[in-house]
mmCIF file of C-alpha atoms in Angstrom:
data_model
loop_
_atom_site.group_PDB
_atom_site.id
_atom_site.type_symbol
_atom_site.label_atom_id
_atom_site.label_comp_id
_atom_site.label_asym_id
_atom_site.label_seq_id
_atom_site.Cartn_x
_atom_site.Cartn_y
_atom_site.Cartn_z
ATOM 1 C CA MET A 25 39.637 -34.371 -20.938
ATOM 2 C CA VAL A 26 41.563 -36.978 -18.404
ATOM 3 C CA ARG A 27 41.143 -39.031 -15.617
ATOM 4 C CA LEU A 28 43.164 -38.507 -12.594
ATOM 5 C CA ARG A 29 42.809 -41.232 -9.203
ATOM 6 C CA LEU A 30 43.494 -39.887 -5.867
ATOM 7 C CA ASP A 31 44.427 -42.032 -3.409
ATOM 8 C CA LEU A 32 44.023 -40.824 0.074
ATOM 9 C CA ALA A 33 43.028 -40.614 3.926
ATOM 10 C CA TYR A 34 40.956 -38.739 6.074
ATOM 11 C CA ASP A 35 40.234 -38.649 10.038
ATOM 12 C CA GLY A 36 36.590 -38.578 9.975
ATOM 13 C CA THR A 37 35.982 -37.019 13.409
ATOM 14 C CA ALA A 38 34.952 -33.525 11.874
ATOM 15 C CA PHE A 39 33.853 -34.283 8.123
ATOM 16 C CA SER A 40 29.751 -35.343 7.935
ATOM 17 C CA GLY A 41 31.275 -38.056 5.527
ATOM 18 C CA TRP A 42 32.345 -38.776 2.503
ATOM 19 C CA ALA A 43 29.506 -36.901 0.433
ATOM 20 C CA ARG A 44 28.898 -33.343 -0.585
ATOM 21 C CA GLN A 45 26.651 -31.561 1.729
ATOM 22 C CA PRO A 46 24.850 -27.939 0.682
ATOM 23 C CA GLY A 47 26.348 -26.258 4.630
ATOM 24 C CA ARG A 48 28.556 -29.353 5.710
ATOM 25 C CA ARG A 49 32.026 -29.971 6.348
ATOM 26 C CA THR A 50 32.283 -33.136 3.855
ATOM 27 C CA VAL A 51 35.835 -35.055 2.209
ATOM 28 C CA GLN A 52 34.139 -34.797 -1.069
ATOM 29 C CA GLY A 53 33.417 -31.314 -0.567
ATOM 30 C CA GLU A 54 37.417 -30.238 0.667
ATOM 31 C CA ILE A 55 39.457 -31.911 -2.001
ATOM 32 C CA GLU A 56 37.151 -30.596 -5.304
ATOM 33 C CA GLN A 57 37.375 -26.921 -3.734
ATOM 34 C CA ALA A 58 40.708 -27.825 -3.097
ATOM 35 C CA LEU A 59 41.245 -29.088 -6.541
ATOM 36 C CA GLY A 60 39.151 -26.525 -8.415
ATOM 37 C CA ARG A 61 41.386 -23.388 -6.772
ATOM 38 C CA ILE A 62 44.607 -25.069 -7.576
ATOM 39 C CA LEU A 63 43.624 -26.164 -11.897
ATOM 40 C CA ARG A 64 41.401 -23.418 -11.450
ATOM 41 C CA LEU A 65 38.956 -24.809 -12.560
ATOM 42 C CA GLY A 66 35.568 -22.946 -14.779
ATOM 43 C CA GLU A 67 32.966 -26.340 -13.196
ATOM 44 C CA PRO A 68 34.271 -27.339 -9.859
ATOM 45 C CA ALA A 69 35.746 -31.193 -10.090
ATOM 46 C CA GLN A 70 33.148 -34.126 -9.637
ATOM 47 C CA LEU A 71 34.780 -36.911 -7.589
ATOM 48 C CA THR A 72 33.655 -40.098 -7.893
ATOM 49 C CA VAL A 73 34.593 -42.600 -4.277
ATOM 50 C CA ALA A 74 34.974 -46.309 -3.936
ATOM 51 C CA GLY A 75 33.223 -46.138 -1.091
ATOM 52 C CA ARG A 76 31.158 -43.404 0.637
ATOM 53 C CA THR A 77 31.882 -43.101 4.185
ATOM 54 C CA ASP A 78 29.164 -42.058 6.505
ATOM 55 C CA ALA A 79 29.891 -39.441 9.727
ATOM 56 C CA GLY A 80 32.754 -40.161 11.551
ATOM 57 C CA VAL A 81 34.134 -42.762 9.971
ATOM 58 C CA HIS A 82 38.177 -42.854 8.412
ATOM 59 C CA ALA A 83 39.701 -43.695 5.789
ATOM 60 C CA ARG A 84 43.506 -44.809 4.598
ATOM 61 C CA GLY A 85 43.052 -46.476 1.743
ATOM 62 C CA GLN A 86 40.133 -45.113 0.210
ATOM 63 C CA VAL A 87 40.374 -43.995 -3.971
ATOM 64 C CA SER A 88 38.463 -41.212 -6.199
ATOM 65 C CA HIS A 89 38.727 -40.193 -9.137
ATOM 66 C CA ALA A 90 37.932 -37.002 -11.149
ATOM 67 C CA ASP A 91 37.886 -35.765 -14.629
ATOM 68 C CA VAL A 92 39.893 -32.460 -15.944
ATOM 69 C CA PRO A 93 40.471 -30.509 -19.034
ATOM 70 C CA GLU A 94 43.338 -31.789 -20.087
ATOM 71 C CA GLY A 95 44.546 -27.690 -20.818
ATOM 72 C CA SER A 96 43.725 -27.127 -16.855
ATOM 73 C CA MET A 97 47.514 -29.317 -16.033
ATOM 74 C CA ALA A 98 49.191 -26.764 -17.756
ATOM 75 C CA GLU A 99 48.333 -24.984 -14.364
ATOM 76 C CA LEU A 100 50.957 -26.628 -13.182
ATOM 77 C CA ASP A 101 53.866 -25.484 -15.091
ATOM 78 C CA GLY A 102 56.494 -23.147 -13.346
ATOM 79 C CA ASN A 103 58.596 -20.574 -14.911
ATOM 80 C CA ARG A 104 61.101 -22.455 -16.292
ATOM 81 C CA GLY A 105 58.501 -24.124 -18.700
ATOM 82 C CA PRO A 106 56.653 -27.222 -19.287
ATOM 83 C CA LEU A 107 56.032 -29.791 -17.206
ATOM 84 C CA SER A 108 55.971 -33.481 -17.952
ATOM 85 C CA VAL A 109 53.417 -35.830 -17.547
ATOM 86 C CA ASP A 110 54.372 -37.232 -14.147
ATOM 87 C CA GLU A 111 55.853 -33.738 -13.100
ATOM 88 C CA ARG A 112 52.526 -32.282 -13.225
ATOM 89 C CA LEU A 113 51.279 -34.989 -11.393
ATOM 90 C CA ALA A 114 53.659 -34.565 -8.541
ATOM 91 C CA ALA A 115 52.957 -30.951 -8.476
ATOM 92 C CA LEU A 116 49.299 -31.629 -8.099
ATOM 93 C CA ALA A 117 49.770 -33.854 -5.304
ATOM 94 C CA ARG A 118 52.753 -31.198 -3.392
ATOM 95 C CA ARG A 119 50.065 -28.704 -4.016
ATOM 96 C CA LEU A 120 46.606 -30.479 -2.822
ATOM 97 C CA GLY A 121 49.025 -30.930 0.921
ATOM 98 C CA GLY A 122 49.478 -27.386 0.513
ATOM 99 C CA VAL A 123 45.798 -26.318 -0.147
ATOM 100 C CA LEU A 124 43.553 -28.914 2.081
ATOM 101 C CA PRO A 125 43.529 -29.207 5.747
ATOM 102 C CA PRO A 126 45.375 -31.868 8.078
ATOM 103 C CA ASP A 127 42.549 -34.059 9.039
ATOM 104 C CA VAL A 128 42.519 -35.011 4.664
ATOM 105 C CA ARG A 129 45.805 -36.045 2.877
ATOM 106 C CA VAL A 130 45.575 -37.381 -1.161
ATOM 107 C CA HIS A 131 48.845 -39.575 -1.196
ATOM 108 C CA ARG A 132 48.826 -39.871 -4.919
ATOM 109 C CA VAL A 133 47.552 -38.584 -8.252
ATOM 110 C CA SER A 134 48.186 -40.576 -11.384
ATOM 111 C CA VAL A 135 46.538 -40.502 -14.863
ATOM 112 C CA ALA A 136 43.909 -43.872 -14.631
ATOM 113 C CA PRO A 137 44.301 -46.215 -16.947
ATOM 114 C CA GLU A 138 41.176 -47.107 -19.259
ATOM 115 C CA GLY A 139 38.575 -48.183 -17.827
ATOM 116 C CA PHE A 140 38.837 -47.042 -14.343
ATOM 117 C CA ASP A 141 36.219 -46.163 -12.902
ATOM 118 C CA ALA A 142 37.181 -45.404 -9.271
ATOM 119 C CA ARG A 143 33.767 -46.947 -7.965
ATOM 120 C CA PHE A 144 32.665 -49.390 -9.913
ATOM 121 C CA SER A 145 35.447 -51.269 -10.872
ATOM 122 C CA ALA A 146 36.260 -52.104 -7.511
ATOM 123 C CA LEU A 147 36.877 -56.029 -6.786
ATOM 124 C CA PHE A 148 36.949 -55.345 -2.571
ATOM 125 C CA ARG A 149 36.672 -52.840 -0.049
ATOM 126 C CA ARG A 150 38.508 -53.823 3.401
ATOM 127 C CA TYR A 151 37.685 -52.505 6.724
ATOM 128 C CA ALA A 152 38.895 -52.279 9.401
ATOM 129 C CA TYR A 153 36.641 -52.132 12.964
ATOM 130 C CA ARG A 154 38.680 -51.086 15.988
ATOM 131 C CA VAL A 155 37.446 -51.719 19.866
ATOM 132 C CA SER A 156 38.734 -52.285 23.301
ATOM 133 C CA ASP A 157 37.386 -53.577 26.416
ATOM 134 C CA ALA A 158 39.954 -52.837 28.428
ATOM 135 C CA VAL A 159 38.858 -51.820 32.006
ATOM 136 C CA GLY A 160 39.404 -48.486 32.377
ATOM 137 C CA GLY A 161 38.623 -47.604 28.838
ATOM 138 C CA VAL A 162 39.978 -46.592 25.636
ATOM 139 C CA ASP A 163 43.529 -44.938 25.321
ATOM 140 C CA PRO A 164 42.980 -41.001 24.943
ATOM 141 C CA LEU A 165 45.372 -41.258 22.097
ATOM 142 C CA ARG A 166 43.370 -43.827 20.512
ATOM 143 C CA ARG A 167 40.176 -42.176 21.461
ATOM 144 C CA ARG A 168 39.003 -41.094 17.705
ATOM 145 C CA GLU A 169 39.664 -44.612 16.592
ATOM 146 C CA VAL A 170 38.961 -47.173 18.680
ATOM 147 C CA VAL A 171 35.434 -47.727 20.540
ATOM 148 C CA TRP A 172 34.994 -48.833 24.482
ATOM 149 C CA HIS A 173 33.326 -51.770 24.834
ATOM 150 C CA ASN A 174 32.472 -51.631 28.259
ATOM 151 C CA ARG A 175 32.004 -55.850 28.871
ATOM 152 C CA PRO A 176 34.842 -58.543 28.201
ATOM 153 C CA LEU A 177 34.943 -60.243 25.159
ATOM 154 C CA ASP A 178 36.113 -63.559 23.836
ATOM 155 C CA ASP A 179 37.650 -63.662 20.994
ATOM 156 C CA GLY A 180 36.342 -67.443 20.310
ATOM 157 C CA ALA A 181 32.655 -65.863 20.341
ATOM 158 C CA LEU A 182 33.256 -63.279 18.231
ATOM 159 C CA ASN A 183 34.924 -65.735 15.195
ATOM 160 C CA ALA A 184 32.454 -68.293 15.563
ATOM 161 C CA ALA A 185 29.472 -65.718 15.126
ATOM 162 C CA ALA A 186 31.234 -64.300 12.007
ATOM 163 C CA ALA A 187 31.941 -67.414 10.317
ATOM 164 C CA ARG A 188 28.571 -67.968 10.043
ATOM 165 C CA LEU A 189 28.302 -64.450 7.916
ATOM 166 C CA ILE A 190 30.701 -65.012 5.290
ATOM 167 C CA GLY A 191 29.828 -65.566 1.615
ATOM 168 C CA GLU A 192 27.264 -64.375 -0.790
ATOM 169 C CA HIS A 193 23.666 -63.499 1.103
ATOM 170 C CA ASP A 194 21.293 -60.600 1.037
ATOM 171 C CA PHE A 195 22.179 -58.584 4.022
ATOM 172 C CA ALA A 196 18.602 -57.008 3.864
ATOM 173 C CA ALA A 197 19.070 -57.630 8.319
ATOM 174 C CA PHE A 198 22.082 -55.339 8.563
ATOM 175 C CA CYS A 199 21.453 -52.806 6.025
ATOM 176 C CA LYS A 200 19.477 -49.813 5.540
ATOM 177 C CA LYS A 201 16.980 -50.147 2.526
ATOM 178 C CA ARG A 202 17.728 -47.904 -0.721
ATOM 179 C CA GLU A 203 15.061 -47.647 -3.261
ATOM 180 C CA GLY A 204 15.685 -49.438 -6.153
ATOM 181 C CA ALA A 205 19.251 -50.971 -4.610
ATOM 182 C CA THR A 206 20.169 -54.561 -4.202
ATOM 183 C CA THR A 207 21.094 -55.623 -0.271
ATOM 184 C CA ILE A 208 22.804 -58.939 -2.051
ATOM 185 C CA ARG A 209 26.440 -58.772 -1.263
ATOM 186 C CA GLU A 210 29.885 -61.028 -1.313
ATOM 187 C CA LEU A 211 30.888 -60.746 2.929
ATOM 188 C CA GLN A 212 34.541 -62.942 1.588
ATOM 189 C CA ARG A 213 35.637 -62.037 4.459
ATOM 190 C CA LEU A 214 34.995 -61.295 8.537
ATOM 191 C CA GLY A 215 37.698 -62.009 10.966
ATOM 192 C CA TRP A 216 38.687 -60.662 14.734
ATOM 193 C CA VAL A 217 42.294 -60.528 15.984
ATOM 194 C CA ARG A 218 43.228 -59.457 18.992
ATOM 195 C CA GLU A 219 46.341 -57.099 18.796
ATOM 196 C CA PRO A 220 49.429 -57.597 21.687
ATOM 197 C CA ASP A 221 47.875 -53.565 23.701
ATOM 198 C CA GLY A 222 44.578 -56.044 23.442
ATOM 199 C CA THR A 223 42.215 -54.196 20.914
ATOM 200 C CA LEU A 224 40.224 -56.401 18.720
ATOM 201 C CA VAL A 225 40.166 -55.416 15.562
ATOM 202 C CA ALA A 226 37.254 -56.494 13.130
ATOM 203 C CA THR A 227 39.004 -57.181 9.334
ATOM 204 C CA VAL A 228 35.410 -56.856 6.844
ATOM 205 C CA VAL A 229 35.709 -57.528 3.478
ATOM 206 C CA ALA A 230 33.290 -57.556 0.977
ATOM 207 C CA ASP A 231 32.435 -56.848 -2.865
ATOM 208 C CA ALA A 232 30.786 -53.670 -1.991
ATOM 209 C CA PHE A 233 28.770 -52.954 0.844
ATOM 210 C CA CYS A 234 25.064 -51.653 1.469
ATOM 211 C CA HIS A 235 24.617 -48.376 3.785
ATOM 212 C CA SER A 236 25.162 -49.215 7.819
ATOM 213 C CA MET A 237 26.044 -52.366 7.021
ATOM 214 C CA VAL A 238 29.153 -53.327 8.771
ATOM 215 C CA ARG A 239 29.004 -51.357 11.642
ATOM 216 C CA ALA A 240 25.395 -52.875 11.920
ATOM 217 C CA LEU A 241 27.690 -56.629 11.099
ATOM 218 C CA VAL A 242 30.061 -55.848 13.877
ATOM 219 C CA GLY A 243 26.962 -53.949 16.526
ATOM 220 C CA SER A 244 25.372 -57.942 16.215
ATOM 221 C CA LEU A 245 28.966 -59.813 16.678
ATOM 222 C CA LEU A 246 29.789 -57.645 19.929
ATOM 223 C CA ALA A 247 25.791 -58.301 21.707
ATOM 224 C CA ALA A 248 27.859 -62.357 20.892
ATOM 225 C CA GLY A 249 30.928 -62.061 21.373
ATOM 226 C CA ASP A 250 30.274 -60.579 25.451
ATOM 227 C CA GLY A 251 27.566 -63.296 26.005
ATOM 228 C CA ARG A 252 24.046 -61.508 25.668
ATOM 229 C CA ARG A 253 23.355 -63.550 22.485
ATOM 230 C CA PRO A 254 24.445 -67.149 21.593
ATOM 231 C CA VAL A 255 26.830 -67.349 18.342
ATOM 232 C CA GLU A 256 24.426 -68.510 16.675
ATOM 233 C CA TRP A 257 22.235 -65.406 16.634
ATOM 234 C CA PRO A 258 23.864 -62.924 14.301
ATOM 235 C CA GLY A 259 23.540 -65.811 11.383
ATOM 236 C CA ASP A 260 19.573 -66.065 12.222
ATOM 237 C CA VAL A 261 19.518 -62.644 11.597
ATOM 238 C CA LEU A 262 20.900 -63.125 8.556
ATOM 239 C CA GLY A 263 18.946 -66.037 7.696
ATOM 240 C CA ARG A 264 15.395 -63.514 8.425
ATOM 241 C CA ALA A 265 16.494 -60.915 6.045
ATOM 242 C CA VAL A 266 14.769 -58.442 7.993
ATOM 243 C CA ARG A 267 15.791 -55.566 10.076
ATOM 244 C CA ASP A 268 15.596 -56.789 14.096
ATOM 245 C CA SER A 269 15.242 -53.664 16.569
ATOM 246 C CA GLY A 270 17.921 -55.896 18.313
ATOM 247 C CA VAL A 271 20.637 -55.069 15.993
ATOM 248 C CA HIS A 272 22.876 -52.322 17.737
ATOM 249 C CA VAL A 273 24.682 -50.459 14.719
ATOM 250 C CA ALA A 274 28.539 -50.354 16.461
ATOM 251 C CA PRO A 275 29.401 -46.238 16.725
ATOM 252 C CA ALA A 276 31.389 -44.558 13.491
ATOM 253 C CA HIS A 277 34.635 -43.720 14.593
ATOM 254 C CA GLY A 278 35.629 -47.531 15.421
ATOM 255 C CA LEU A 279 35.507 -47.826 11.045
ATOM 256 C CA CYS A 280 38.464 -47.405 8.986
ATOM 257 C CA LEU A 281 38.538 -47.792 4.798
ATOM 258 C CA GLU A 282 41.682 -49.695 4.857
ATOM 259 C CA GLU A 283 41.855 -50.739 1.304
ATOM 260 C CA VAL A 284 40.339 -50.891 -2.408
ATOM 261 C CA GLY A 285 40.895 -53.439 -4.739
ATOM 262 C CA TYR A 286 41.303 -53.455 -8.878
ATOM 263 C CA PRO A 287 41.446 -56.201 -10.966
ATOM 264 C CA PRO A 288 44.694 -55.810 -13.829
ATOM 265 C CA GLU A 289 44.206 -52.254 -16.253
ATOM 266 C CA ALA A 290 42.532 -54.641 -18.820
ATOM 267 C CA GLU A 291 40.335 -55.852 -16.859
ATOM 268 C CA LEU A 292 38.878 -52.334 -15.195
ATOM 269 C CA ALA A 293 36.023 -51.863 -18.001
ATOM 270 C CA ALA A 294 34.518 -55.268 -18.227
ATOM 271 C CA ARG A 295 35.117 -54.964 -13.849
ATOM 272 C CA ALA A 296 32.853 -52.014 -13.873
ATOM 273 C CA GLN A 297 29.927 -52.844 -16.396
ATOM 274 C CA ALA A 298 29.855 -56.328 -14.055
ATOM 275 C CA THR A 299 29.333 -54.478 -11.361
ATOM 276 C CA ARG A 300 26.584 -51.606 -12.305
ATOM 277 C CA ARG A 301 24.428 -54.898 -12.539
ATOM 278 C CA VAL A 302 22.059 -56.057 -9.450
ATOM 279 C CA ARG A 303 22.535 -59.115 -8.077
ATOM 280 C CA THR A 304 19.036 -60.981 -6.878
ATOM 281 C CA PRO A 305 18.598 -64.164 -5.796
ATOM 282 C CA ALA A 306 16.747 -65.370 -8.996
ATOM 283 C CA GLY A 307 19.725 -64.169 -10.842
ATOM 284 C CA SER A 308 18.177 -61.488 -13.018
ATOM 285 C CA VAL A 309 19.613 -58.477 -13.511
ATOM 286 C CA ALA A 310 19.185 -55.103 -13.292
ATOM 287 C CA VAL A 311 20.812 -51.598 -12.662
ATOM 288 C CA ASP A 312 21.987 -51.192 -9.667
ATOM 289 C CA ALA A 313 21.109 -47.874 -8.391
ATOM 290 C CA ALA A 314 22.494 -47.286 -5.306
ATOM 291 C CA LEU A 315 25.958 -49.416 -4.466
ATOM 292 C CA GLU A 316 26.578 -47.651 -0.766
ATOM 293 C CA ASP A 317 28.578 -47.971 1.847
ATOM 294 C CA GLU A 318 29.708 -47.139 4.693
#
């Protein structure tokens, strides 16, 4: 078997999220089907992804891996004889471009280094959330990636509220609890910038995210940013570590996975092993059953 790393992007508008689901169109399903067709696999390729995005969420810097029989790569050879490994990888990327629908693209295919796991080897995921508070609404050409907020937003209030959330905490107040999964995460960066066209962009970086975490954080910050709540409120909600009915999950289409970061090759296996352990307030560890993302 050979482990392939796929670097990809997609417009999540017409997908029911990343994860394969019977009877639904998903990113994972489209790519696995394409790989199976091109490499003539007897069994469908099984993709592992860095961030399992929800329905409507986009990705620009998604990473996944698949283990395929080494012999299947010979299906990429042409009439002129066997190709080199690099030529085969380039040919696979080109063929994926011809088979996949236009709302999902695989930019690069490479042989993954030893110890690489797209999900568990990751050091961080970086998301962006885009919001417009323009009086007339969002530019119609950007309506699939920018959410309209119909109240004026104060940049300073957004960042003051965000600063209270950074660090390692139990984010149970902003997550959909999953049986056997921890809600303790290290939020490494959370800040807002207003771009020249007036769009507000939140950059959110963490080692991992539990389910619905980014959009719930954004929802709480928007309430502080438009004055409906004090800037201290998101931090107070975090401290209580229980879901608050006042926290509204922001719409999916404003969210985009921009980047997944990995350690040097020599540290990949150790990182994967460490990530598979659950953090608890007491410092004990257990197997993490479900490292979720957005």
